[in-house]
């Protein structure tokens, strides 16, 4: 509750509203459509309603007008264009020895592999943090339908594991840059 937090919140909301990060919704939709459903087929009506609400939440936005849908998809496409451009520039720099990775004599393809591994691992760390914050408020009944998620939550929320994960994740993100 300080002015810095208030300003940071407004900046984050402005970035979200700009649509600069909307390309992540394509990834969310891909995983929501391809995710395996671990829920048992013979469930009560309450369970079926919870499953239905969960699936609707996974598939993203509900649009109230054509204008809203068009603006949303324009933001997604512009965001995707920015990501594609950034990837092209990064790979061009890696392949043309325009980075500091080459002072050790590392081949071009090895730098690309290292870069992709780091980006993939950073993406998983970020996704795990988001998922752990999301399941904090998830009802236990909904969590029991997904045994792997339940096992991960039990591990993450035992003792000081959650705090240790957050600190370790932040350190890894910082050191990998």
Short mmCIF file of C-alpha atoms in Angstrom, two decimals:
data_model
loop_
_atom_site.label_atom_id
_atom_site.label_comp_id
_atom_site.label_asym_id
_atom_site.label_seq_id
_atom_site.Cartn_x
_atom_site.Cartn_y
_atom_site.Cartn_z
CA UNK A 1 0.00 0.00 0.00
CA UNK A 2 2.62 2.48 -1.08
CA UNK A 3 2.67 4.91 -4.01
CA UNK A 4 5.25 2.72 -5.78
CA UNK A 5 2.93 -0.31 -5.62
CA UNK A 6 0.03 1.82 -6.82
CA UNK A 7 2.00 3.13 -9.81
CA UNK A 8 3.32 -0.37 -10.60
CA UNK A 9 -0.22 -1.72 -10.59
CA UNK A 10 -1.39 0.98 -13.00
CA UNK A 11 1.56 0.30 -15.31
CA UNK A 12 0.75 -3.43 -15.32
CA UNK A 13 -2.92 -2.73 -16.05
CA UNK A 14 -1.93 -0.38 -18.89
CA UNK A 15 0.35 -3.02 -20.43
CA UNK A 16 -2.41 -5.63 -20.17
CA UNK A 17 -4.96 -3.27 -21.71
CA UNK A 18 -2.57 -2.44 -24.56
CA UNK A 19 -2.65 -6.07 -25.65
CA UNK A 20 1.13 -6.32 -25.82
CA UNK A 21 1.03 -9.65 -24.00
CA UNK A 22 -2.12 -11.09 -25.56
CA UNK A 23 -0.22 -13.70 -27.59
CA UNK A 24 -0.11 -15.82 -24.43
CA UNK A 25 -3.85 -16.39 -24.82
CA UNK A 26 -3.10 -18.43 -27.94
CA UNK A 27 -0.90 -20.69 -25.82
CA UNK A 28 -3.59 -20.90 -23.13
CA UNK A 29 -6.21 -21.90 -25.67
CA UNK A 30 -3.91 -24.47 -27.25
CA UNK A 31 -3.28 -26.17 -23.91
CA UNK A 32 -6.92 -25.90 -22.85
CA UNK A 33 -8.01 -27.62 -26.07
CA UNK A 34 -5.35 -30.34 -25.88
CA UNK A 35 -5.36 -30.95 -22.12
CA UNK A 36 -6.24 -34.42 -20.93
CA UNK A 37 -9.34 -34.53 -18.75
CA UNK A 38 -8.50 -36.56 -15.62
CA UNK A 39 -11.99 -36.30 -14.21
CA UNK A 40 -13.99 -39.50 -13.74
CA UNK A 41 -16.87 -40.02 -16.16
CA UNK A 42 -19.37 -40.98 -13.47
CA UNK A 43 -19.65 -37.82 -11.38
CA UNK A 44 -22.46 -36.13 -9.53
CA UNK A 45 -24.36 -33.21 -11.04
CA UNK A 46 -22.39 -30.79 -8.84
CA UNK A 47 -19.13 -32.23 -10.17
CA UNK A 48 -20.41 -32.00 -13.75
CA UNK A 49 -21.37 -28.34 -13.23
CA UNK A 50 -17.93 -27.60 -11.74
CA UNK A 51 -16.24 -29.34 -14.68
CA UNK A 52 -18.35 -27.36 -17.14
CA UNK A 53 -17.47 -24.04 -15.44
CA UNK A 54 -13.79 -25.02 -15.34
CA UNK A 55 -13.75 -25.82 -19.08
CA UNK A 56 -15.50 -22.54 -19.91
CA UNK A 57 -12.92 -20.64 -17.85
CA UNK A 58 -10.08 -22.45 -19.63
CA UNK A 59 -11.25 -21.44 -23.09
CA UNK A 60 -10.94 -17.72 -22.42
CA UNK A 61 -12.98 -14.65 -23.20
CA UNK A 62 -16.69 -14.31 -23.66
CA UNK A 63 -17.39 -11.41 -26.01
CA UNK A 64 -20.47 -9.24 -25.70
CA UNK A 65 -20.07 -7.50 -29.06
CA UNK A 66 -18.35 -7.86 -32.40
CA UNK A 67 -16.31 -4.73 -31.67
CA UNK A 68 -14.99 -6.23 -28.45
CA UNK A 69 -14.05 -9.48 -30.19
CA UNK A 70 -12.39 -7.64 -33.09
CA UNK A 71 -10.30 -5.44 -30.76
CA UNK A 72 -9.30 -8.47 -28.74
CA UNK A 73 -8.15 -10.42 -31.81
CA UNK A 74 -6.32 -7.39 -33.19
CA UNK A 75 -4.40 -7.18 -29.89
CA UNK A 76 -3.60 -10.90 -30.08
CA UNK A 77 -2.30 -10.58 -33.65
CA UNK A 78 -0.23 -7.46 -32.88
CA UNK A 79 1.21 -9.17 -29.82
CA UNK A 80 2.05 -12.25 -31.87
CA UNK A 81 3.75 -10.03 -34.47
CA UNK A 82 5.93 -8.46 -31.75
CA UNK A 83 6.89 -11.89 -30.41
CA UNK A 84 7.68 -13.18 -33.91
CA UNK A 85 9.81 -10.11 -34.66
CA UNK A 86 11.70 -10.48 -31.37
CA UNK A 87 12.38 -14.15 -32.12
CA UNK A 88 13.65 -13.38 -35.62
CA UNK A 89 15.99 -10.67 -34.32
CA UNK A 90 17.27 -12.90 -31.49
CA UNK A 91 17.92 -15.91 -33.72
CA UNK A 92 19.57 -13.71 -36.36
CA UNK A 93 21.91 -12.31 -33.71
CA UNK A 94 22.69 -15.79 -32.39
CA UNK A 95 23.36 -17.20 -35.85
CA UNK A 96 25.46 -14.21 -37.00
CA UNK A 97 27.74 -14.26 -33.93
CA UNK A 98 26.46 -10.90 -32.72
CA UNK A 99 26.15 -11.91 -29.07
CA UNK A 100 28.64 -12.29 -26.22
CA UNK A 101 28.17 -16.07 -26.17
CA UNK A 102 30.84 -16.44 -28.83
CA UNK A 103 33.83 -15.21 -26.85
CA UNK A 104 34.26 -18.78 -25.64
CA UNK A 105 34.29 -20.27 -29.14
CA UNK A 106 30.79 -21.75 -28.78
CA UNK A 107 29.26 -22.82 -32.12
CA UNK A 108 26.15 -21.01 -33.38
CA UNK A 109 23.85 -24.01 -33.06
CA UNK A 110 24.95 -24.61 -29.44
CA UNK A 111 24.03 -21.03 -28.53
CA UNK A 112 20.59 -21.50 -30.07
CA UNK A 113 20.08 -24.76 -28.14
CA UNK A 114 21.18 -23.14 -24.87
CA UNK A 115 18.92 -20.16 -25.53
CA UNK A 116 15.90 -22.38 -26.26
CA UNK A 117 16.53 -24.50 -23.15
CA UNK A 118 16.78 -21.40 -20.95
CA UNK A 119 13.64 -19.85 -22.43
CA UNK A 120 11.74 -23.13 -22.04
CA UNK A 121 12.84 -23.54 -18.44
CA UNK A 122 12.02 -19.91 -17.61
CA UNK A 123 8.59 -20.38 -19.17
CA UNK A 124 7.96 -23.45 -17.02
CA UNK A 125 9.03 -21.59 -13.87
CA UNK A 126 6.69 -18.71 -14.67
CA UNK A 127 3.85 -21.11 -15.46
CA UNK A 128 4.40 -22.99 -12.22
CA UNK A 129 4.24 -19.77 -10.22
CA UNK A 130 1.01 -18.72 -11.94
CA UNK A 131 -0.49 -22.19 -11.46
CA UNK A 132 0.41 -22.30 -7.77
CA UNK A 133 -1.16 -18.90 -7.14
CA UNK A 134 -4.25 -20.02 -9.08
CA UNK A 135 -4.78 -23.25 -7.12
CA UNK A 136 -4.59 -21.53 -3.74
CA UNK A 137 -8.26 -20.58 -4.11
CA UNK A 138 -9.33 -23.75 -5.93
CA UNK A 139 -11.76 -25.94 -3.98
CA UNK A 140 -10.23 -29.22 -2.73
CA UNK A 141 -12.92 -31.18 -4.60
CA UNK A 142 -11.86 -29.67 -7.92
CA UNK A 143 -8.20 -30.34 -7.17
CA UNK A 144 -8.87 -34.02 -6.36
CA UNK A 145 -10.03 -34.57 -9.96
CA UNK A 146 -6.46 -33.93 -11.16
CA UNK A 147 -4.11 -36.26 -9.25
CA UNK A 148 -0.85 -34.86 -10.67
CA UNK A 149 -1.88 -31.29 -9.82
CA UNK A 150 -2.92 -32.42 -6.34
CA UNK A 151 0.44 -34.13 -5.75
CA UNK A 152 2.30 -31.00 -6.92
CA UNK A 153 0.21 -28.81 -4.61
CA UNK A 154 0.83 -31.06 -1.64
CA UNK A 155 4.57 -30.83 -2.29
CA UNK A 156 4.55 -27.08 -2.94
CA UNK A 157 2.47 -26.12 0.09
CA UNK A 158 4.22 -28.36 2.64
CA UNK A 159 6.26 -26.42 5.17
CA UNK A 160 8.26 -23.58 3.63
CA UNK A 161 8.40 -25.15 0.16
CA UNK A 162 6.26 -22.47 -1.48
CA UNK A 163 8.38 -19.62 -0.18
CA UNK A 164 11.56 -21.51 -1.10
CA UNK A 165 10.20 -22.13 -4.62
CA UNK A 166 9.39 -18.44 -5.12
CA UNK A 167 12.83 -17.34 -3.94
CA UNK A 168 14.63 -20.00 -5.99
CA UNK A 169 12.57 -19.19 -9.07
CA UNK A 170 13.41 -15.51 -8.80
CA UNK A 171 17.10 -16.25 -8.33
CA UNK A 172 17.17 -18.55 -11.36
CA UNK A 173 15.38 -15.97 -13.51
CA UNK A 174 17.87 -13.30 -12.41
CA UNK A 175 20.95 -15.47 -12.91
CA UNK A 176 19.85 -16.73 -16.33
CA UNK A 177 19.69 -13.22 -17.72
#
